[in-house]
């Protein structure tokens, strides 16, 4: 379960304070995949980052029961001079899994099919290789919630199939919190739809209603609170 | 009931502490690999930097005195000039490196904070530990090299010296912690840190002894805690060395104040710093 209590979040801008959320109260029941929908700048990523505890609210709190992943396929923490193997081992240590380093390294090595590149500095990787490493690293850990910022497209068709398979496997035991600006891409995946709207969050359990509301809001310019 | 709650808190604290320890180890390994991987000379540079300055200033002095002998004269309280310099430069560089490393630790590890267990203080502590190890190695190697060249001394009070170094170690971290928060809020201030460090390099007693300065100028220099640290370390180092105006109370007090300021700033401002991107 994820409970958002009195959440207020703002950013300082040149033109004064910009409020993304103001006194928001929401409860996401456990065992449901959550889709966060909105155009660019609506506050999707902010909400994800708040839930992942990467950022902090100005006021209020976010109470999460269960573990939350880092944004899936995030590769911003990869230091270029480190090898893929070193990065996996460091992240294992960060998450207190130093006893399972060998297993996780094996998993990532197999999954990414990086071959000899696995032992070379990541700065020598292509964008696709980097993304593959980042995705596999996320999948090597078990979380109650996996956080996904925009639907990820990693690698070629073959690799994408593999990604979908393992994600489905993960979904047997875990849930997703996924942000997207295309509501249709979340239709089959999510049980709850959250739309950041006018500094609040509107929740729908029904896809059709959510979709209707979203279309309407887009047309009326309801997201232009900037 | 009360005991049970206490016990529970104790357990939770232990768990949190071991978690913090693991994260620090992970970042420490990362830093270790990163610095070695980036430039092959990474760690050698830590040695070459103070060494080259010692050689440079010994040479300058030799030229001024007109002879090689004059360059290494024991004119400051029976201390060989290279030893005198080394005893000032090495701790000063530790101070400078810790301050800049800790100050930049948030910027340099931004990507790591996406992993929930990693907190900024972990990155700071990991860098602090690495700098401490580098300092120890540099200290041993340089004084060993000087001893091989015939510049040796008995250490007057080894424990006292270690104590001063440890206090300077903590002081440097505290200054780095304060600056880390400050420069992340006011980014422009980052530009004035290098010139201030340069200023301190020449006014912290690295090249002179406070007793060589006329009393009416001492007053200004003595505001600087780093000068006290360097002179105090020399007093504990060389048997006949004297630095009359420096005080252990002043550096202890400074350390406590700066550490308190750093920790308070961290507590109050860290979430704002992490959120301002």
Short mmCIF file of C-alpha atoms in Angstrom, two decimals:
data_model
loop_
_atom_site.label_atom_id
_atom_site.label_comp_id
_atom_site.label_asym_id
_atom_site.label_seq_id
_atom_site.Cartn_x
_atom_site.Cartn_y
_atom_site.Cartn_z
CA UNK A 1 0.00 0.00 0.00
CA UNK A 2 1.15 3.52 -0.73
CA UNK A 3 -0.41 6.34 1.18
CA UNK A 4 0.07 9.98 0.28
CA UNK A 5 -0.81 12.34 3.09
CA UNK A 6 -1.14 16.10 2.69
CA UNK A 7 1.52 16.14 0.01
CA UNK A 8 2.72 19.57 -1.07
CA UNK A 9 5.58 19.83 -3.51
CA UNK A 10 6.89 22.93 -5.22
CA UNK A 11 9.93 24.10 -7.10
CA UNK A 12 11.64 27.44 -7.06
CA UNK A 13 11.64 29.02 -10.49
CA UNK A 14 12.72 32.38 -11.82
CA UNK A 15 9.10 33.48 -11.79
CA UNK A 16 8.36 32.46 -8.23
CA UNK A 17 7.32 29.21 -6.67
CA UNK A 18 5.72 26.63 -8.93
CA UNK A 19 3.42 24.20 -7.16
CA UNK A 20 3.26 20.71 -8.62
CA UNK A 21 1.07 19.33 -5.85
CA UNK A 22 -0.86 21.03 -3.10
CA UNK A 23 -2.38 19.17 -0.13
CA UNK A 24 -2.85 15.91 -1.98
CA UNK A 25 -4.34 12.88 -0.20
CA UNK A 26 -4.35 9.56 -2.02
CA UNK A 27 -4.25 5.90 -1.08
CA UNK A 28 -3.08 3.25 -3.52
CA UNK A 29 -4.18 -0.18 -2.27
CA UNK A 30 -1.63 -2.95 -2.40
CA UNK A 31 -1.48 -5.59 -5.11
CA UNK A 32 -2.40 -3.20 -7.92
CA UNK A 33 -0.38 -1.88 -10.82
CA UNK A 34 -0.47 1.88 -10.83
CA UNK A 35 -0.38 3.92 -14.03
CA UNK A 36 0.44 7.60 -13.80
CA UNK A 37 -0.74 9.50 -16.85
CA UNK A 38 -0.09 13.03 -17.96
CA UNK A 39 1.61 15.11 -20.62
CA UNK A 40 5.17 16.36 -20.19
CA UNK A 41 5.56 18.61 -17.19
CA UNK A 42 2.35 17.47 -15.49
CA UNK A 43 4.21 15.99 -12.51
CA UNK A 44 4.43 12.28 -13.36
CA UNK A 45 8.13 11.96 -12.80
CA UNK A 46 7.96 14.11 -9.69
CA UNK A 47 5.38 11.76 -8.24
CA UNK A 48 7.52 8.73 -9.11
CA UNK A 49 10.56 10.31 -7.55
CA UNK A 50 8.61 11.22 -4.42
CA UNK A 51 7.38 7.64 -4.10
CA UNK A 52 10.90 6.30 -4.71
CA UNK A 53 12.19 8.68 -1.99
CA UNK A 54 14.64 10.31 -4.35
CA UNK A 55 12.99 13.64 -3.70
CA UNK A 56 11.20 14.89 -0.65
CA UNK A 57 7.90 16.76 -0.23
CA UNK A 58 7.78 20.31 1.11
CA UNK A 59 5.05 19.20 3.47
CA UNK A 60 3.21 15.98 4.15
CA UNK A 61 4.46 12.43 3.84
CA UNK A 62 4.42 9.39 1.66
CA UNK A 63 4.04 6.14 3.51
CA UNK A 64 5.02 3.03 1.61
CA UNK A 65 4.59 -0.53 2.76
CA UNK A 66 6.93 -2.74 0.83
CA UNK A 67 10.15 -2.10 -0.99
CA UNK A 68 10.36 0.26 -3.94
CA UNK A 69 12.87 -0.04 -6.76
CA UNK A 70 14.98 2.67 -8.26
CA UNK A 71 13.62 3.78 -11.67
CA UNK A 72 13.93 0.68 -13.84
CA UNK A 73 16.69 0.93 -16.46
CA UNK A 74 18.12 4.03 -14.81
CA UNK A 75 21.78 4.26 -15.74
CA UNK A 76 22.67 7.70 -14.35
CA UNK A 77 24.60 6.14 -11.48
CA UNK A 78 27.03 4.30 -13.73
CA UNK A 79 30.50 5.73 -13.41
CA UNK A 80 32.13 5.49 -16.84
CA UNK A 81 35.40 4.07 -15.62
CA UNK A 82 33.76 1.12 -13.85
CA UNK A 83 33.05 -2.19 -15.56
CA UNK A 84 29.61 -3.74 -15.75
CA UNK A 85 30.71 -6.36 -13.23
CA UNK A 86 31.92 -3.72 -10.76
CA UNK A 87 28.68 -1.78 -11.04
CA UNK A 88 26.55 -4.84 -10.31
CA UNK A 89 28.67 -5.67 -7.28
CA UNK A 90 28.49 -2.11 -5.95
CA UNK A 91 24.70 -1.95 -6.27
CA UNK A 92 24.48 -5.36 -4.53
CA UNK A 93 26.45 -3.94 -1.62
CA UNK A 94 24.27 -0.83 -1.49
CA UNK A 95 21.18 -3.01 -1.12
CA UNK A 96 22.81 -5.24 1.49
CA UNK A 97 22.98 -8.27 -0.82
CA UNK A 98 26.72 -8.80 -0.56
CA UNK A 99 26.16 -12.53 0.03
CA UNK A 100 24.41 -12.88 -3.34
CA UNK A 101 26.82 -10.88 -5.46
CA UNK A 102 27.96 -13.90 -7.43
CA UNK A 103 24.40 -14.96 -8.34
CA UNK A 104 23.37 -11.47 -9.33
CA UNK A 105 26.48 -10.99 -11.45
CA UNK A 106 25.78 -14.29 -13.21
CA UNK A 107 22.19 -13.26 -13.83
CA UNK A 108 23.09 -9.87 -15.26
CA UNK A 109 25.89 -11.30 -17.38
CA UNK A 110 23.58 -13.92 -18.88
CA UNK A 111 20.68 -11.59 -19.36
CA UNK A 112 22.56 -8.73 -21.00
CA UNK A 113 24.60 -10.96 -23.32
CA UNK A 114 27.37 -8.41 -23.05
CA UNK A 115 30.11 -11.03 -23.32
CA UNK A 116 33.59 -9.59 -22.92
CA UNK A 117 32.14 -6.10 -22.61
CA UNK A 118 30.84 -7.07 -19.18
CA UNK A 119 34.40 -6.69 -17.93
CA UNK A 120 35.12 -3.45 -19.76
CA UNK A 121 34.44 0.12 -18.58
CA UNK A 122 30.87 1.22 -19.29
CA UNK A 123 32.15 4.31 -21.09
CA UNK A 124 33.09 1.96 -23.93
CA UNK A 125 29.48 0.72 -24.16
CA UNK A 126 27.02 1.76 -26.82
CA UNK A 127 23.75 3.36 -25.69
CA UNK A 128 21.94 0.07 -26.22
CA UNK A 129 24.45 -1.89 -24.20
CA UNK A 130 24.21 0.60 -21.37
CA UNK A 131 20.42 0.32 -21.39
CA UNK A 132 20.63 -3.47 -21.37
CA UNK A 133 22.92 -3.42 -18.36
CA UNK A 134 20.66 -0.96 -16.57
CA UNK A 135 17.53 -3.01 -17.26
CA UNK A 136 19.10 -6.32 -16.23
CA UNK A 137 20.43 -4.76 -13.03
CA UNK A 138 16.92 -3.67 -12.06
CA UNK A 139 15.59 -7.15 -12.75
CA UNK A 140 18.29 -8.78 -10.64
CA UNK A 141 16.65 -7.44 -7.49
CA UNK A 142 13.29 -8.30 -5.96
CA UNK A 143 11.10 -5.36 -5.05
CA UNK A 144 7.44 -5.09 -4.15
CA UNK A 145 7.07 -2.18 -6.53
CA UNK A 146 9.04 -1.55 -9.70
CA UNK A 147 9.13 2.04 -10.81
CA UNK A 148 9.08 2.70 -14.53
CA UNK A 149 9.35 6.18 -16.01
CA UNK A 150 7.86 5.98 -19.52
CA UNK A 151 7.47 2.66 -21.26
CA UNK A 152 10.94 1.35 -21.82
CA UNK A 153 12.19 0.26 -25.18
CA UNK A 154 15.45 -1.55 -24.78
CA UNK A 155 17.48 -3.15 -27.55
CA UNK A 156 16.30 -5.15 -30.55
CA UNK A 157 13.16 -7.25 -30.93
CA UNK A 158 14.80 -10.34 -29.48
CA UNK A 159 15.91 -8.53 -26.36
CA UNK A 160 12.57 -6.79 -25.99
CA UNK A 161 10.84 -10.16 -25.92
CA UNK A 162 13.17 -11.22 -23.15
CA UNK A 163 12.40 -8.05 -21.22
CA UNK A 164 8.66 -8.62 -21.50
CA UNK A 165 9.01 -12.21 -20.35
CA UNK A 166 10.95 -11.33 -17.23
CA UNK A 167 8.68 -8.39 -16.44
CA UNK A 168 5.67 -10.71 -16.61
CA UNK A 169 7.48 -13.11 -14.33
CA UNK A 170 8.20 -10.30 -11.87
CA UNK A 171 4.56 -9.25 -11.95
CA UNK A 172 3.55 -12.58 -10.42
CA UNK A 173 4.91 -11.36 -7.11
CA UNK A 174 5.40 -7.63 -7.54
CA UNK A 175 3.61 -4.57 -8.86
CA UNK A 176 4.42 -1.73 -11.17
CA UNK A 177 4.20 1.99 -10.84
CA UNK A 178 4.50 3.26 -14.36
CA UNK A 179 4.37 6.76 -15.80
CA UNK A 180 3.40 7.47 -19.39
CA UNK A 181 1.92 10.21 -21.52
CA UNK A 182 0.08 7.69 -23.68
CA UNK A 183 -2.83 6.28 -21.73
CA UNK A 184 -3.47 3.47 -24.20
CA UNK A 185 -0.08 1.91 -23.56
CA UNK A 186 -1.13 1.22 -19.97
CA UNK A 187 -4.58 -0.19 -20.72
CA UNK A 188 -3.85 -3.87 -20.12
CA UNK A 189 -1.07 -3.41 -17.60
CA UNK A 190 -2.51 -1.22 -14.87
CA UNK A 191 -5.40 -1.56 -12.42
CA UNK A 192 -5.38 2.00 -11.15
CA UNK A 193 -4.90 5.15 -13.15
CA UNK A 194 -3.62 8.30 -11.46
CA UNK A 195 -3.80 11.58 -13.34
CA UNK A 196 -1.97 14.61 -11.91
CA UNK A 197 -4.46 17.40 -12.49
CA UNK A 198 -4.52 20.96 -11.17
CA UNK A 199 -2.06 20.30 -8.33
CA UNK A 200 -4.06 17.29 -7.24
CA UNK A 201 -4.13 13.64 -8.24
CA UNK A 202 -7.30 12.15 -9.69
CA UNK A 203 -7.72 8.39 -9.34
CA UNK A 204 -9.64 6.01 -11.61
CA UNK A 205 -10.12 2.29 -11.33
CA UNK A 206 -11.84 2.07 -14.67
CA UNK A 207 -9.81 2.55 -17.83
CA UNK A 208 -12.66 4.00 -19.88
CA UNK A 209 -13.41 6.69 -17.33
CA UNK A 210 -9.76 7.55 -16.97
CA UNK A 211 -9.34 7.77 -20.69
CA UNK A 212 -12.39 9.98 -21.05
CA UNK A 213 -11.24 12.29 -18.30
CA UNK A 214 -7.74 12.48 -19.72
CA UNK A 215 -8.92 13.35 -23.22
CA UNK A 216 -11.27 15.97 -21.87
CA UNK A 217 -8.59 17.50 -19.66
CA UNK A 218 -6.11 17.62 -22.52
CA UNK A 219 -8.61 19.42 -24.73
CA UNK A 220 -9.54 21.98 -22.08
CA UNK A 221 -5.93 22.68 -21.31
CA UNK A 222 -6.35 21.56 -17.72
CA UNK A 223 -2.72 20.54 -17.51
CA UNK A 224 -1.43 23.97 -18.30
CA UNK A 225 -0.98 25.06 -14.73
CA UNK A 226 2.52 26.32 -15.44
CA UNK B 1 7.00 -2.37 28.37
CA UNK B 2 9.44 0.51 28.50
CA UNK B 3 12.39 -1.83 28.29
CA UNK B 4 10.79 -3.58 25.36
CA UNK B 5 10.45 -0.32 23.46
CA UNK B 6 14.02 0.57 24.27
CA UNK B 7 15.18 -2.81 23.12
CA UNK B 8 13.22 -2.51 19.90
CA UNK B 9 14.78 0.86 19.18
CA UNK B 10 18.19 -0.54 19.89
CA UNK B 11 17.57 -3.35 17.41
CA UNK B 12 16.35 -0.97 14.77
CA UNK B 13 19.29 1.30 15.31
CA UNK B 14 21.70 -1.62 14.96
CA UNK B 15 20.04 -2.64 11.74
CA UNK B 16 20.23 0.88 10.41
CA UNK B 17 23.85 1.21 11.42
CA UNK B 18 24.88 -1.96 9.61
CA UNK B 19 22.99 -0.77 6.56
CA UNK B 20 24.83 2.56 6.65
CA UNK B 21 28.13 0.71 7.01
CA UNK B 22 27.40 -1.41 3.93
CA UNK B 23 26.50 1.61 1.83
CA UNK B 24 29.67 3.42 2.88
CA UNK B 25 31.75 0.37 1.96
CA UNK B 26 30.03 0.20 -1.44
CA UNK B 27 30.69 3.87 -2.21
CA UNK B 28 34.22 3.56 -0.87
CA UNK B 29 34.92 0.73 -3.33
CA UNK B 30 33.40 2.83 -6.09
CA UNK B 31 35.58 5.83 -5.24
CA UNK B 32 38.66 3.63 -5.00
CA UNK B 33 38.06 2.17 -8.45
CA UNK B 34 37.01 5.45 -9.98
CA UNK B 35 40.09 7.39 -9.01
CA UNK B 36 42.40 4.64 -10.04
CA UNK B 37 40.57 4.08 -13.28
CA UNK B 38 40.34 7.68 -14.38
CA UNK B 39 43.99 8.58 -14.47
CA UNK B 40 46.72 6.03 -14.02
CA UNK B 41 48.60 8.61 -11.97
CA UNK B 42 45.62 9.16 -9.64
CA UNK B 43 47.21 7.99 -6.44
CA UNK B 44 50.77 8.81 -7.42
CA UNK B 45 49.70 12.42 -7.84
CA UNK B 46 48.71 12.55 -4.18
CA UNK B 47 52.39 11.90 -3.45
CA UNK B 48 53.92 13.99 -6.22
CA UNK B 49 51.98 17.14 -5.38
CA UNK B 50 53.42 17.74 -1.88
CA UNK B 51 56.78 16.34 -2.92
CA UNK B 52 57.18 18.73 -5.82
CA UNK B 53 56.33 21.69 -3.60
CA UNK B 54 58.86 20.60 -1.00
CA UNK B 55 61.55 20.30 -3.68
CA UNK B 56 60.54 23.63 -5.21
CA UNK B 57 60.74 25.57 -1.96
CA UNK B 58 63.98 23.91 -0.90
CA UNK B 59 65.44 24.97 -4.25
CA UNK B 60 64.16 28.53 -3.91
CA UNK B 61 65.70 28.75 -0.50
CA UNK B 62 68.95 27.31 -1.80
CA UNK B 63 69.09 29.94 -4.52
CA UNK B 64 68.38 32.71 -2.01
CA UNK B 65 71.04 31.40 0.35
CA UNK B 66 73.46 30.82 -2.52
CA UNK B 67 74.24 27.22 -1.62
CA UNK B 68 72.73 23.76 -1.28
CA UNK B 69 73.65 23.77 2.39
CA UNK B 70 71.72 26.95 2.92
CA UNK B 71 68.68 25.26 1.40
CA UNK B 72 68.45 22.64 4.12
CA UNK B 73 69.73 24.64 7.05
CA UNK B 74 68.32 24.05 10.49
CA UNK B 75 67.44 27.63 11.08
CA UNK B 76 63.99 27.10 12.53
CA UNK B 77 64.33 25.65 16.04
CA UNK B 78 66.91 23.06 14.97
CA UNK B 79 64.55 21.53 12.44
CA UNK B 80 65.85 20.65 8.98
CA UNK B 81 64.09 22.85 6.46
CA UNK B 82 62.70 19.97 4.33
CA UNK B 83 61.26 18.36 7.45
CA UNK B 84 59.77 21.66 8.54
CA UNK B 85 58.14 22.07 5.13
CA UNK B 86 56.87 18.50 4.96
CA UNK B 87 55.32 18.78 8.42
CA UNK B 88 53.33 21.78 7.16
CA UNK B 89 52.50 20.81 3.61
CA UNK B 90 51.25 17.27 4.18
CA UNK B 91 48.60 18.15 6.79
CA UNK B 92 47.60 21.23 4.81
CA UNK B 93 47.02 19.15 1.71
CA UNK B 94 44.97 16.70 3.73
CA UNK B 95 42.84 19.60 4.89
CA UNK B 96 42.47 20.97 1.35
CA UNK B 97 41.69 17.62 -0.23
CA UNK B 98 39.13 16.61 2.36
CA UNK B 99 37.37 19.97 2.15
CA UNK B 100 37.11 19.90 -1.66
CA UNK B 101 36.28 16.19 -1.85
CA UNK B 102 33.55 16.36 0.79
CA UNK B 103 32.26 19.62 -0.68
CA UNK B 104 31.83 18.03 -4.11
CA UNK B 105 30.52 14.68 -2.88
CA UNK B 106 26.85 15.39 -3.64
CA UNK B 107 27.55 16.72 -7.12
CA UNK B 108 29.86 13.82 -7.97
CA UNK B 109 27.52 11.10 -6.72
CA UNK B 110 24.18 12.50 -7.82
CA UNK B 111 23.31 9.38 -9.79
CA UNK B 112 23.80 7.22 -6.73
CA UNK B 113 21.03 8.88 -4.76
CA UNK B 114 18.51 7.13 -7.02
CA UNK B 115 19.36 4.04 -4.99
CA UNK B 116 17.23 4.54 -1.94
CA UNK B 117 19.67 3.32 0.74
CA UNK B 118 22.31 5.85 -0.35
CA UNK B 119 22.27 9.09 1.59
CA UNK B 120 24.58 12.05 0.89
CA UNK B 121 26.35 11.64 4.22
CA UNK B 122 27.46 8.14 3.12
CA UNK B 123 29.19 9.60 0.08
CA UNK B 124 30.86 12.22 2.23
CA UNK B 125 32.11 9.70 4.78
CA UNK B 126 33.37 7.33 2.07
CA UNK B 127 35.44 10.13 0.53
CA UNK B 128 36.63 11.23 3.95
CA UNK B 129 37.90 7.74 4.77
CA UNK B 130 39.69 7.45 1.42
CA UNK B 131 41.41 10.81 1.96
CA UNK B 132 42.47 9.70 5.44
CA UNK B 133 44.11 6.60 4.02
CA UNK B 134 45.84 8.58 1.27
CA UNK B 135 47.13 11.06 3.87
CA UNK B 136 48.55 8.29 6.05
CA UNK B 137 50.36 6.67 3.13
CA UNK B 138 51.70 9.99 1.82
CA UNK B 139 52.89 10.93 5.32
CA UNK B 140 54.77 7.66 5.83
CA UNK B 141 56.30 7.62 2.34
CA UNK B 142 57.50 11.23 2.36
CA UNK B 143 59.03 11.12 5.83
CA UNK B 144 60.64 7.79 4.97
CA UNK B 145 62.12 9.32 1.81
CA UNK B 146 63.39 12.31 3.78
CA UNK B 147 64.93 9.98 6.37
CA UNK B 148 66.72 8.13 3.58
CA UNK B 149 68.13 11.49 2.46
CA UNK B 150 69.43 12.10 5.95
CA UNK B 151 66.68 14.36 7.28
CA UNK B 152 65.37 12.54 10.29
CA UNK B 153 64.13 13.46 13.71
CA UNK B 154 62.71 11.70 16.70
CA UNK B 155 59.05 12.45 17.21
CA UNK B 156 58.62 14.33 20.45
CA UNK B 157 55.14 13.16 21.32
CA UNK B 158 53.76 10.57 18.87
CA UNK B 159 50.40 10.30 20.61
CA UNK B 160 50.00 14.06 20.82
CA UNK B 161 50.86 14.32 17.13
CA UNK B 162 48.32 11.65 16.23
CA UNK B 163 45.74 13.46 18.35
CA UNK B 164 46.31 16.75 16.52
CA UNK B 165 46.12 15.00 13.15
CA UNK B 166 42.86 13.29 14.12
CA UNK B 167 41.38 16.57 15.28
CA UNK B 168 42.45 18.23 12.01
CA UNK B 169 40.93 15.26 10.18
CA UNK B 170 37.60 15.88 11.89
CA UNK B 171 37.88 19.65 11.43
CA UNK B 172 38.49 19.24 7.69
CA UNK B 173 35.43 17.02 7.35
CA UNK B 174 33.34 19.57 9.22
CA UNK B 175 34.45 22.41 6.95
CA UNK B 176 33.73 20.22 3.91
CA UNK B 177 30.27 19.38 5.28
CA UNK B 178 29.39 23.05 5.81
CA UNK B 179 30.66 24.03 2.36
CA UNK B 180 28.90 21.09 0.71
CA UNK B 181 25.51 22.35 1.86
CA UNK B 182 26.36 25.99 1.23
CA UNK B 183 27.65 25.59 -2.34
CA UNK B 184 24.70 23.38 -3.24
CA UNK B 185 22.36 26.18 -2.26
CA UNK B 186 24.46 29.10 -3.57
CA UNK B 187 26.32 27.62 -6.51
CA UNK B 188 28.27 30.79 -7.27
CA UNK B 189 30.16 30.44 -4.00
CA UNK B 190 31.95 27.41 -5.40
CA UNK B 191 34.19 29.74 -7.38
CA UNK B 192 35.64 31.47 -4.35
CA UNK B 193 36.77 28.27 -2.63
CA UNK B 194 39.99 27.78 -4.68
CA UNK B 195 41.28 31.34 -4.13
CA UNK B 196 40.46 31.10 -0.43
CA UNK B 197 42.39 27.83 -0.30
CA UNK B 198 45.32 29.53 -2.03
CA UNK B 199 45.18 32.33 0.53
CA UNK B 200 45.14 29.80 3.38
CA UNK B 201 48.06 27.94 1.79
CA UNK B 202 50.25 31.00 2.31
CA UNK B 203 48.86 32.13 5.66
CA UNK B 204 48.53 28.85 7.56
CA UNK B 205 52.16 28.52 8.59
CA UNK B 206 53.07 26.02 5.92
CA UNK B 207 56.16 28.09 5.01
CA UNK B 208 56.76 29.98 8.22
CA UNK B 209 56.63 29.57 11.94
CA UNK B 210 54.27 31.83 13.87
CA UNK B 211 57.16 32.85 16.12
CA UNK B 212 58.91 34.41 13.09
CA UNK B 213 56.04 36.86 12.70
CA UNK B 214 56.01 40.15 14.65
CA UNK B 215 53.34 40.06 17.38
CA UNK B 216 51.29 42.88 15.89
CA UNK B 217 50.74 40.77 12.73
CA UNK B 218 50.32 37.51 14.62
CA UNK B 219 46.95 38.74 15.83
CA UNK B 220 45.51 38.54 12.32
CA UNK B 221 47.04 35.22 11.40
CA UNK B 222 45.90 33.59 14.63
CA UNK B 223 42.26 33.77 13.64
CA UNK B 224 42.94 30.93 11.23
CA UNK B 225 42.48 27.56 12.93
CA UNK B 226 44.50 25.76 10.23
CA UNK B 227 47.59 27.68 11.32
CA UNK B 228 47.03 26.52 14.89
CA UNK B 229 46.67 22.93 13.68
CA UNK B 230 49.89 23.01 11.65
CA UNK B 231 51.92 24.69 14.36
CA UNK B 232 50.52 22.41 17.07
CA UNK B 233 51.45 19.40 14.99
CA UNK B 234 55.02 20.71 14.64
CA UNK B 235 55.23 21.31 18.39
CA UNK B 236 54.32 17.69 18.99
CA UNK B 237 56.61 16.56 16.18
CA UNK B 238 59.99 18.27 16.73
CA UNK B 239 61.64 18.14 20.16
CA UNK B 240 62.86 21.76 20.27
CA UNK B 241 60.15 23.39 18.22
CA UNK B 242 58.17 26.25 19.73
CA UNK B 243 54.99 28.05 18.76
CA UNK B 244 54.01 30.20 21.68
CA UNK B 245 50.76 31.76 20.59
CA UNK B 246 48.85 28.69 19.37
CA UNK B 247 46.24 26.97 21.46
CA UNK B 248 44.73 23.55 21.56
CA UNK B 249 41.59 24.98 23.12
CA UNK B 250 41.03 27.21 20.10
CA UNK B 251 41.20 24.36 17.58
CA UNK B 252 39.05 22.07 19.71
CA UNK B 253 36.46 24.80 20.07
CA UNK B 254 36.60 25.59 16.33
CA UNK B 255 36.13 21.94 15.43
CA UNK B 256 33.11 21.55 17.71
CA UNK B 257 31.49 24.73 16.38
CA UNK B 258 32.08 23.93 12.70
CA UNK B 259 30.97 20.32 13.11
CA UNK B 260 27.83 21.41 14.90
CA UNK B 261 27.13 23.97 12.18
CA UNK B 262 27.70 21.38 9.44
CA UNK B 263 25.45 18.77 11.02
CA UNK B 264 22.69 21.32 11.65
CA UNK B 265 22.85 22.63 8.09
CA UNK B 266 22.75 19.06 6.83
CA UNK B 267 19.71 18.22 8.91
CA UNK B 268 17.79 21.34 7.95
CA UNK B 269 18.78 21.75 4.32
CA UNK B 270 19.66 18.37 2.82
CA UNK B 271 16.18 17.59 1.46
CA UNK B 272 16.04 20.97 -0.20
CA UNK B 273 19.48 20.38 -1.71
CA UNK B 274 18.47 16.97 -3.06
CA UNK B 275 15.24 18.35 -4.51
CA UNK B 276 16.74 21.37 -6.27
CA UNK B 277 17.63 20.14 -9.70
#
